[in-house]
């Protein structure tokens, strides 16, 4: 039986489109005519509209004018395209802020913002919630059953927080509920006896900010949890009329790269499909590294809902907000779009369709430039991507069956940031997670990025780098994964603090994990940036940086030992059998070579091979797969700008673009091939 899980079941094809802001050109409808012509020429079949249109749609309170949206949705539909319709809450009209200043956000310094910029409203304000519901209901009533509309794009890039009196009150209510209205429970969880911080009542609690308490780690964590919960409640408020009036349309929010503010593992529970905005800094260093980091986030967004996601925004050429803004080189432009599809996206979408004439994004890349033609290099590369997507349409909706996963956790990241220990600056949590993901990417092994609470039963191997915050639920989850036959790789700092950021007592890693890994950890040597230590694994010496933890095996077998430092001769990597599985403890941070040798050993041991015949791929080359349960699709990508690579497939496969059947493949720089078996 075939399995397909289309991101938009309402349109079971690849979407190829862009953020489209035609209201910026409402004074010249000849531009709209040209847009329709160029969309067809660019092989685009989708436009995302209405993102920042509130001032046009409701120019004064209660006065609605949908004429521009009526016309645009109609035009796109007649042109053969589909629309993802946005709710406009990401930027509000002037009248709303003037009449109801409570909708404006209060910053960490306690100062309320003026009307300016975007993405800066209060998430608690009842007035804002009400006004958003009114406009969203109108949109859903008018377009919810329109066949051109295939999904809802809710607001834009939710982020940040507000510290107004309403948010403070909501935060206190959140804490009252969490701590059973018992202030002493909270005092204990936050360890407030330290420096006489004891709270007498919930009313004394303020959000961490510029002039308020930031030294209580449990409080800092709870604030981030509250902001996540409050954003989710805002999203639910936004989507209520939409879900009521158009229950068949999937709902998404566009998420971001290396995003800090919200726990997306939680937020994804209130949306139907994950989508994200991807803006890698290509050509700044090794493109293979940049591709792999980008792949990490594609993998994360696919893993959030365990189904295809949407690449909601990407630039067709360059951005305008980095210190240096460089256009994508020929080849890499199409390759970087296809990369998202290789990792499970059902779309390639750009920001934006037509370059703005004024304001801050007038030099941001767009499909159509200020020349207004389809005769640019960028336009032609978009056309080419569209051709590819049409040719491989059978892949839309297929899934990724990953047997490897890396655990990445927002709460852990926040706790590591709180942590005044080890190296104060740069614990490098993201980089460490990337380094473990790289092990799989480099070998052409599909890999999910999951929460520590995720169902791990489908994986053969899971890496849990720097999982410093390990609450009881996580301890149970990791333990049962190993008990049931999984291979778990933990590292230094595992199981150090609990869910409220209190240190675990009785030795680390926390509780049962000492038995699972068969070790206890005693202390960590933090290395100065120039310092290097070494460990020997399978007879070879490897370089270590940043962290060397001193551990004591109880039942674990030693795989690698330190060769210098006061801990020379003690274990650096161990392996322990537990239940039907095994737990590997990596006590130190290496520069890559030790991990390579270790994972070659482990992957061989558990029989997990990559998508190609050989697991050692040329530099910059990777291989990813999608499947419908019967047919497998293989994406080969080469991110090396200069070297042509030769690779061998596991068996002869048919190239979906050329129709030829091949076994050995030559991949020129910045190229890709897509096969079917
Ligand atoms: C995104 C945002 C878009 C646009 C784009 C420019 O973060 O959602 O509206 O500003 O960046 O790169």
XYZ file of C-alpha atoms and ligand atoms in Angstrom:
689
model
C 0.000 0.000 0.000
C 1.325 3.445 -0.824
C 1.546 6.157 1.818
C 1.346 9.807 0.964
C 0.896 12.613 3.455
C 0.646 15.759 1.365
C 1.475 18.953 3.236
C -1.642 20.468 1.622
C -4.105 17.625 1.020
C -6.202 20.329 -0.657
C -3.606 20.479 -3.463
C -1.699 17.206 -3.709
C 1.180 18.573 -5.798
C 4.352 20.519 -5.288
C 3.677 24.183 -4.634
C 6.022 26.612 -6.353
C 5.361 30.219 -5.473
C 6.132 33.263 -3.398
C 4.991 35.865 -0.907
C 2.987 38.177 -3.129
C 2.256 41.745 -2.002
C 0.181 43.182 -4.866
C -1.328 45.860 -2.608
C 2.012 47.663 -2.940
C 1.173 48.096 -6.649
C -2.559 48.799 -6.384
C -2.075 52.191 -8.071
C -0.892 50.494 -11.276
C -2.945 47.480 -12.305
C -0.765 46.959 -15.393
C 1.746 45.512 -12.896
C -0.871 42.961 -11.802
C -1.443 42.008 -15.463
C 2.283 41.542 -15.932
C 2.518 39.525 -12.697
C -0.002 36.988 -13.980
C 1.877 36.618 -17.253
C 5.229 36.218 -15.496
C 3.869 33.713 -12.958
C 3.014 31.351 -15.762
C 6.367 31.945 -17.402
C 8.147 31.244 -14.092
C 6.295 27.914 -13.699
C 4.791 29.202 -10.453
C 1.506 27.714 -9.266
C 1.051 29.389 -5.876
C 1.041 32.832 -4.267
C 0.901 33.608 -0.545
C -1.163 36.754 -0.090
C -2.460 39.052 2.605
C 0.451 38.753 5.032
C 0.749 42.461 5.765
C -2.558 43.689 4.319
C -4.524 44.701 7.400
C -4.407 48.439 6.671
C -5.859 47.804 3.201
C -8.486 45.318 4.389
C -9.724 47.347 7.375
C -8.625 50.935 6.706
C -10.667 52.192 9.665
C -12.108 50.318 12.606
C -15.024 48.181 11.446
C -14.816 49.406 7.821
C -13.793 46.522 5.631
C -12.732 46.568 2.016
C -11.843 43.221 0.489
C -11.873 44.410 -3.111
C -8.139 44.048 -3.693
C -8.040 40.549 -2.194
C -11.179 39.498 -4.145
C -9.531 40.571 -7.355
C -6.128 39.046 -6.636
C -7.464 35.658 -5.524
C -9.691 35.641 -8.588
C -6.815 36.567 -10.896
C -4.426 33.969 -9.431
C -7.155 31.298 -9.675
C -7.982 32.155 -13.297
C -4.289 32.094 -14.023
C -4.182 28.445 -12.924
C -2.624 29.146 -9.532
C -3.473 28.472 -5.911
C -3.378 30.813 -2.941
C -2.126 30.363 0.586
C -4.066 33.008 2.456
C -2.522 34.806 5.358
C -4.039 36.369 8.440
C -2.696 39.899 8.884
C -1.863 39.996 12.599
C 1.905 40.334 12.028
C 1.478 44.090 11.447
C -1.482 46.181 12.570
C -2.987 49.349 11.104
C -2.259 52.731 12.636
C -5.784 53.313 13.946
C -5.625 50.155 16.023
C -2.467 51.193 17.852
C -3.698 54.774 18.273
C -7.069 53.838 19.723
C -5.926 50.819 21.775
C -2.318 51.391 22.926
C -2.532 48.202 24.996
C -1.881 46.242 21.775
C 1.657 47.649 21.664
C 4.348 45.552 23.244
C 6.296 46.446 26.402
C 10.002 45.585 26.104
C 12.498 44.094 28.604
C 13.229 47.660 29.813
C 9.562 48.155 30.731
C 8.980 50.739 27.985
C 5.944 50.444 25.709
C 6.736 50.622 22.013
C 5.277 53.235 19.716
C 3.546 52.276 16.475
C 6.424 51.060 14.327
C 7.894 48.066 12.480
C 5.996 44.719 12.736
C 5.816 41.488 14.766
C 5.605 43.542 17.966
C 2.096 43.254 19.357
C 1.065 42.038 22.795
C -0.050 38.398 22.753
C -2.256 38.778 25.819
C -4.217 41.945 25.012
C -7.943 41.041 24.844
C -8.484 43.924 22.418
C -5.838 42.660 20.011
C -7.155 39.114 20.251
C -10.670 40.372 19.568
C -9.668 42.534 16.592
C -7.643 39.683 15.106
C -10.569 37.310 15.482
C -12.897 39.772 13.769
C -10.717 40.199 10.685
C -9.877 36.490 10.578
C -13.580 35.583 10.729
C -14.291 37.962 7.850
C -11.472 36.386 5.834
C -12.677 32.868 6.601
C -16.299 33.752 5.762
C -15.276 35.272 2.475
C -12.537 32.913 1.285
C -12.716 29.787 3.463
C -14.599 27.854 0.782
C -12.890 29.475 -2.208
C -11.376 26.640 -4.300
C -8.308 28.738 -5.110
C -7.342 28.882 -1.430
C -5.428 25.771 -0.318
C -4.096 26.639 3.144
C -3.886 29.295 5.860
C -0.662 31.088 6.736
C -1.224 32.402 10.245
C 0.357 35.771 10.965
C 4.081 36.014 10.216
C 7.097 34.668 12.058
C 5.736 34.710 15.624
C 8.523 35.853 17.922
C 9.477 37.896 20.955
C 7.616 38.655 24.156
C 5.754 41.410 25.952
C 6.004 42.521 29.585
C 2.935 44.745 29.880
C 0.758 44.539 33.012
C -1.623 42.142 31.222
C 1.232 39.775 30.319
C 2.641 39.999 33.863
C -0.733 39.029 35.256
C -1.067 36.161 32.796
C 2.442 34.988 33.730
C 1.519 34.931 37.426
C -1.646 32.955 36.638
C 0.441 30.506 34.597
C 2.756 30.026 37.610
C -0.124 29.710 40.072
C -1.507 26.883 37.972
C 1.849 25.196 37.506
C 2.746 25.305 41.222
C -0.740 24.464 42.557
C -1.138 27.980 43.889
C 1.549 27.158 46.469
C 4.275 29.818 46.591
C 6.516 27.570 48.678
C 6.493 24.972 45.947
C 7.701 27.639 43.544
C 10.293 28.891 46.049
C 11.748 25.403 46.315
C 11.715 24.857 42.545
C 13.524 28.173 41.992
C 15.914 27.714 44.980
C 14.975 31.200 46.152
C 16.617 30.834 49.558
C 19.842 31.690 47.715
C 20.509 35.438 48.170
C 17.222 35.902 50.083
C 14.987 35.839 47.022
C 12.070 34.086 48.723
C 8.704 35.172 47.303
C 5.849 35.771 49.736
C 3.217 35.730 47.041
C 2.757 35.165 43.322
C 1.960 38.880 42.983
C 5.641 39.709 43.610
C 6.810 37.815 40.556
C 7.948 39.831 37.550
C 9.154 38.556 34.184
C 12.947 38.533 33.785
C 14.001 41.759 32.074
C 16.542 44.536 32.006
C 15.773 45.814 35.513
C 14.125 42.723 37.014
C 15.341 39.400 38.370
C 17.324 37.241 35.935
C 19.284 35.126 38.410
C 16.581 32.555 39.140
C 17.075 29.911 36.510
C 13.735 28.218 37.099
C 12.016 31.576 36.649
C 13.858 32.254 33.396
C 12.849 28.836 32.094
C 9.237 29.293 33.153
C 9.143 32.678 31.423
C 10.170 31.077 28.117
C 7.603 28.323 28.701
C 4.949 30.950 29.421
C 5.827 32.893 26.265
C 5.544 29.678 24.269
C 2.188 28.845 25.879
C 0.867 32.384 25.419
C 1.894 32.402 21.749
C 0.142 29.058 21.291
C -2.976 30.435 22.911
C -2.778 33.472 20.615
C -2.498 31.143 17.601
C -5.503 29.153 18.815
C -7.439 32.384 19.210
C -6.470 33.400 15.655
C -7.368 30.064 14.148
C -10.694 29.481 15.962
C -12.882 31.176 13.306
C -10.728 29.715 10.534
C -11.065 26.159 11.800
C -14.804 26.670 12.302
C -15.464 28.022 8.807
C -12.894 26.136 6.720
C -12.063 22.914 8.572
C -10.723 21.345 5.372
C -7.887 23.873 5.004
C -4.582 23.128 6.753
C -3.102 25.790 9.013
C 0.575 26.670 9.171
C 2.867 29.261 10.723
C 6.206 30.182 9.162
C 9.064 29.332 11.510
C 12.731 30.307 11.450
C 16.395 29.247 11.459
C 18.230 28.950 14.803
C 15.169 30.422 16.443
C 15.444 30.979 20.180
C 12.236 32.484 21.597
C 9.677 29.691 21.272
C 9.751 25.963 21.814
C 8.636 24.851 18.353
C 8.208 21.253 19.565
C 5.284 22.633 21.603
C 4.057 25.271 19.152
C 3.745 22.692 16.364
C 0.925 21.045 18.360
C -1.488 23.853 17.398
C -0.782 23.829 13.644
C -1.415 21.255 10.907
C 1.689 21.633 8.793
C 5.136 22.938 9.572
C 6.640 25.565 7.325
C 9.763 27.661 7.585
C 11.752 30.514 6.111
C 15.239 29.469 5.055
C 17.961 32.045 4.395
C 21.382 30.365 4.614
C 24.503 32.457 4.161
C 25.777 30.596 1.105
C 29.334 31.052 -0.163
C 30.574 32.300 3.207
C 32.962 29.426 3.903
C 32.454 25.816 2.893
C 29.081 25.426 1.131
C 29.017 21.779 2.216
C 28.911 22.916 5.858
C 26.255 25.505 5.099
C 24.195 22.879 3.248
C 24.466 20.493 6.176
C 23.346 23.109 8.726
C 20.432 24.030 6.478
C 19.626 20.325 6.147
C 19.452 20.119 9.956
C 16.600 22.650 9.959
C 14.806 21.042 7.002
C 15.016 17.762 8.929
C 13.729 19.445 12.082
C 10.692 20.954 10.357
C 9.855 17.627 8.694
C 10.204 15.871 12.071
C 7.903 18.328 13.880
C 4.804 16.814 12.273
C 6.437 13.645 10.900
C 5.172 14.547 7.447
C 6.126 16.783 4.517
C 6.606 20.440 5.394
C 6.567 23.617 3.298
C 9.547 25.788 2.469
C 7.478 28.939 2.943
C 10.187 31.500 2.187
C 13.630 31.440 0.614
C 15.391 34.009 -1.468
C 15.717 33.345 -5.174
C 18.989 35.307 -5.071
C 20.080 37.326 -2.019
C 18.776 38.889 1.173
C 19.307 42.455 2.377
C 19.691 42.053 6.132
C 23.004 40.249 6.615
C 26.283 42.119 7.019
C 27.190 41.091 3.446
C 24.483 40.118 0.960
C 25.665 37.874 -1.821
C 23.590 36.400 -4.657
C 23.461 32.634 -4.929
C 25.906 31.353 -7.515
C 24.521 29.690 -10.682
C 23.681 26.083 -9.945
C 23.448 26.581 -6.203
C 20.253 28.621 -6.766
C 18.286 25.626 -8.069
C 20.210 23.102 -5.942
C 19.352 24.934 -2.700
C 15.644 24.847 -3.618
C 15.731 21.147 -4.461
C 17.535 20.515 -1.164
C 14.329 21.352 0.723
C 12.409 18.831 -1.398
C 15.086 16.192 -0.802
C 14.490 16.609 2.935
C 10.704 16.365 2.704
C 9.326 19.713 1.585
C 6.212 19.761 -0.596
C 7.025 23.253 -1.825
C 9.610 25.753 -2.924
C 8.436 29.279 -2.118
C 10.264 32.540 -2.242
C 10.309 35.881 -0.539
C 9.114 37.626 -2.562
C 7.439 37.583 -5.940
C 8.105 41.188 -6.975
C 10.748 43.448 -5.474
C 9.297 46.365 -3.463
C 9.991 49.786 -4.891
C 10.504 51.466 -1.545
C 11.175 50.882 2.134
C 13.538 48.456 3.797
C 13.217 45.487 1.483
C 13.704 47.231 -1.839
C 17.045 45.486 -2.391
C 15.952 42.062 -1.146
C 15.991 39.391 -3.827
C 12.709 38.647 -5.620
C 11.601 36.562 -8.557
C 10.801 39.735 -10.515
C 13.221 42.620 -10.127
C 12.812 46.357 -10.683
C 13.342 45.738 -14.400
C 9.935 44.024 -14.355
C 10.870 41.329 -16.872
C 11.460 37.603 -16.956
C 14.847 38.115 -18.516
C 17.157 37.865 -15.558
C 19.404 35.075 -14.345
C 17.330 34.864 -11.162
C 14.038 34.558 -13.039
C 15.474 31.836 -15.257
C 16.661 29.833 -12.257
C 13.151 30.054 -10.754
C 11.742 28.854 -14.081
C 14.162 25.932 -14.006
C 13.173 24.985 -10.438
C 9.535 25.061 -11.537
C 10.309 22.724 -14.443
C 12.009 20.269 -12.092
C 9.097 20.342 -9.632
C 6.627 19.609 -12.440
C 8.757 16.710 -13.653
C 8.987 15.115 -10.205
C 5.412 15.777 -9.084
C 4.897 12.112 -8.187
C 7.234 12.715 -5.208
C 4.907 15.284 -3.578
C 3.429 13.870 -0.380
C 5.996 11.096 -0.004
C 7.599 10.706 3.402
C 11.050 10.200 4.920
C 11.609 6.993 6.812
C 14.566 7.951 8.999
C 16.144 5.332 11.253
C 18.510 7.830 12.890
C 17.647 10.869 14.999
C 19.343 13.687 16.863
C 17.622 15.151 19.912
C 17.430 18.945 19.909
C 15.544 20.640 22.724
C 14.651 24.306 23.219
C 14.278 23.940 26.995
C 17.736 22.413 27.179
C 19.112 25.296 25.130
C 17.537 27.865 27.463
C 18.861 26.002 30.522
C 22.373 25.844 29.032
C 22.179 29.590 28.506
C 21.178 30.091 32.138
C 23.971 27.888 33.301
C 26.776 29.858 34.940
C 29.340 27.126 34.647
C 31.649 25.362 32.184
C 32.464 28.037 29.553
C 30.289 31.081 30.220
C 30.279 32.206 26.612
C 29.509 29.791 23.853
C 28.539 26.396 25.138
C 27.931 25.775 21.438
C 24.771 23.703 21.780
C 23.600 24.277 18.217
C 27.060 23.588 16.810
C 27.260 20.389 18.835
C 23.895 19.189 17.539
C 25.010 20.072 13.995
C 28.179 18.016 14.499
C 26.133 14.915 15.370
C 23.718 15.490 12.484
C 26.729 15.822 10.177
C 27.721 12.237 10.934
C 24.513 11.093 9.245
C 24.374 13.761 6.501
C 27.905 12.924 5.366
C 27.075 9.254 5.056
C 23.802 9.811 3.182
C 21.701 8.547 6.106
C 18.259 10.138 6.592
C 17.991 11.698 10.042
C 15.144 13.207 12.070
C 15.604 16.001 14.622
C 13.353 15.331 17.575
C 12.345 16.419 21.048
C 13.569 14.396 24.049
C 9.904 13.528 24.650
C 9.351 12.195 21.108
C 8.360 8.625 20.369
C 11.783 7.111 19.663
C 10.574 3.588 18.932
C 11.073 3.828 15.145
C 14.782 4.683 15.358
C 17.786 2.381 15.442
C 20.150 5.050 16.708
C 19.556 8.323 18.568
C 22.146 10.929 19.541
C 21.373 13.158 22.518
C 24.162 15.762 22.535
C 24.641 17.911 25.661
C 21.256 16.971 27.123
C 22.006 18.899 30.317
C 18.338 19.429 31.242
C 16.858 15.953 31.601
C 13.563 15.754 33.427
C 11.957 12.550 34.708
C 9.884 12.033 31.567
C 13.019 12.262 29.438
C 14.907 9.856 31.702
C 12.050 7.360 31.195
C 11.885 7.949 27.450
C 15.625 7.458 26.904
C 15.687 4.421 29.179
C 12.847 2.672 27.393
C 14.422 3.405 23.989
C 17.564 1.512 25.053
C 15.628 -1.197 26.892
C 13.753 -1.918 23.685
C 16.847 -2.333 21.541
C 17.894 1.189 20.516
C 21.429 2.550 20.426
C 21.608 5.791 22.387
C 24.587 8.152 22.278
C 24.764 10.592 25.179
C 27.500 13.077 25.899
C 29.155 15.119 28.647
C 26.622 17.155 30.709
C 23.845 14.574 30.176
C 21.265 14.535 32.968
C 22.718 17.373 35.050
C 19.586 19.366 35.974
C 15.891 18.595 36.256
C 12.896 20.325 34.663
C 13.102 23.376 36.932
C 16.873 23.673 36.486
C 17.791 22.185 39.885
C 20.855 19.945 39.899
C 20.097 16.246 40.150
C 21.357 14.811 43.435
C 22.937 11.415 43.935
C 25.318 11.582 40.990
C 24.917 12.205 37.285
C 23.666 11.363 34.755
C 20.263 11.583 36.437
C 18.668 8.580 38.155
C 18.397 5.439 36.060
C 20.592 6.851 33.313
C 23.605 5.837 35.445
C 22.558 2.211 34.925
C 21.601 2.709 31.291
C 25.063 4.083 30.457
C 26.880 2.094 33.128
C 28.888 5.129 34.228
C 28.887 8.041 36.631
C 30.330 11.426 35.792
C 32.511 13.161 38.370
C 33.727 16.497 36.978
C 34.276 18.426 33.753
C 37.517 20.012 32.633
C 36.650 23.090 30.566
C 39.469 23.792 28.124
C 40.634 27.289 27.170
C 40.015 28.039 23.479
C 43.637 27.359 22.525
C 43.941 24.208 24.637
C 43.838 20.736 23.103
C 43.598 17.321 24.756
C 43.556 13.913 23.144
C 41.862 10.557 23.344
C 42.700 7.246 21.759
C 39.935 5.290 20.065
C 40.576 1.972 18.292
C 44.321 2.642 18.368
C 44.123 6.121 16.822
C 44.639 9.445 18.598
C 42.013 12.198 18.197
C 41.961 15.871 19.095
C 39.626 17.149 21.817
C 38.419 20.695 22.472
C 36.292 22.600 25.007
C 35.121 19.810 27.339
C 36.648 16.677 28.832
C 34.513 15.008 31.474
C 35.957 12.602 33.990
C 33.764 9.501 34.233
C 33.822 6.188 36.094
C 32.461 3.050 34.458
C 30.361 0.708 36.576
C 29.206 -1.806 33.995
C 30.272 0.012 30.781
C 33.089 -1.140 28.555
C 35.739 1.459 27.658
C 36.079 2.278 23.939
C 38.371 5.311 24.144
C 40.651 6.729 26.837
C 42.220 10.137 27.432
C 45.911 10.249 26.616
C 46.816 13.480 28.417
C 45.702 15.745 31.219
C 45.412 14.688 34.845
C 42.780 12.215 33.670
C 45.128 10.432 31.202
C 44.276 6.748 31.042
C 40.662 7.232 32.183
C 37.675 6.575 29.875
C 36.649 9.118 27.230
C 34.049 6.968 25.422
C 32.197 3.967 26.811
C 29.532 1.524 25.672
C 27.084 -0.358 27.871
C 24.560 -3.088 27.140
C 21.221 -2.375 28.736
C 18.018 -4.316 28.096
C 17.983 -5.202 24.401
C 19.995 -2.112 23.434
C 23.196 -0.252 24.128
C 24.149 3.176 25.461
C 27.288 4.962 24.319
C 28.707 7.751 26.492
C 30.948 10.329 24.813
C 32.569 12.241 27.666
C 34.404 14.815 25.551
C 34.025 17.153 22.580
C 36.145 16.150 19.578
C 36.889 18.006 16.361
C 35.201 15.407 14.175
C 37.576 12.540 13.520
C 36.784 10.618 16.696
C 33.059 10.866 16.037
C 33.630 9.594 12.498
C 35.488 6.494 13.633
C 33.084 5.861 16.481
C 29.969 6.123 14.311
C 31.496 4.004 11.523
C 31.886 1.342 14.190
C 28.397 1.813 15.695
C 26.558 2.045 12.379
C 28.346 -1.089 11.130
C 27.379 -2.779 14.353
C 23.670 -2.039 14.053
C 23.629 -2.492 10.265
C 22.431 1.010 9.408
C 23.695 1.964 5.951
C 23.290 5.170 3.969
C 21.394 5.716 0.744
C 24.413 4.940 -1.459
C 26.515 1.830 -1.990
C 29.477 3.402 -0.209
C 29.035 5.144 3.129
C 32.066 7.348 2.621
C 30.835 10.067 0.245
C 33.006 12.633 -1.537
C 33.274 16.065 0.105
C 30.059 18.073 -0.322
C 27.999 15.129 -1.549
C 24.946 13.815 0.252
C 22.027 11.500 -0.520
C 18.490 11.613 0.829
C 15.414 9.552 0.247
C 11.644 9.851 0.221
C 9.181 7.004 -0.171
C 5.507 6.309 -0.718
C 5.904 2.866 0.826
C 6.335 1.167 -2.548
C 8.552 3.425 -4.595
C 11.705 5.030 -3.251
C 13.108 8.287 -4.514
C 16.726 9.239 -4.126
C 18.130 12.770 -4.201
C 21.848 13.182 -4.817
C 23.342 16.623 -4.195
C 26.850 18.017 -4.649
C 27.594 21.242 -2.750
C 31.260 21.382 -3.665
C 31.726 24.462 -5.868
C 34.740 23.053 -7.711
C 34.876 19.257 -7.662
C 32.979 16.774 -9.771
C 32.084 13.675 -7.767
C 31.593 10.072 -8.830
C 29.297 7.889 -6.752
C 27.712 4.453 -7.097
C 24.051 3.743 -6.414
C 23.034 0.647 -4.493
C 21.363 -0.646 -7.623
C 20.607 0.757 -11.093
C 17.920 3.487 -10.811
C 15.958 5.618 -13.252
C 16.705 9.321 -13.447
C 13.340 11.114 -13.133
C 14.490 14.049 -15.246
C 16.250 12.278 -18.111
C 14.612 8.836 -18.043
C 17.968 7.028 -18.246
C 18.794 4.112 -15.971
C 22.172 4.414 -14.306
C 24.292 2.741 -11.660
C 27.329 5.028 -11.530
C 26.686 8.757 -11.350
C 28.894 11.738 -12.064
C 27.851 14.881 -10.192
C 29.333 18.186 -11.393
C 29.764 21.031 -8.844
C 26.456 22.432 -7.477
C 24.392 19.761 -9.224
C 21.742 17.258 -8.232
C 20.090 14.134 -9.638
C 16.768 12.584 -8.654
C 16.183 8.834 -9.065
C 13.380 6.385 -8.663
C 13.460 2.673 -7.928
C 11.333 36.964 6.604
C 9.965 37.657 6.694
C 9.592 38.287 5.366
C 10.737 39.083 4.814
C 11.955 38.201 4.709
C 13.177 38.877 4.137
O 11.887 36.726 7.846
O 8.973 36.723 7.025
O 8.449 39.105 5.551
O 10.989 40.182 5.629
O 12.294 37.745 5.990
O 14.274 37.991 4.093
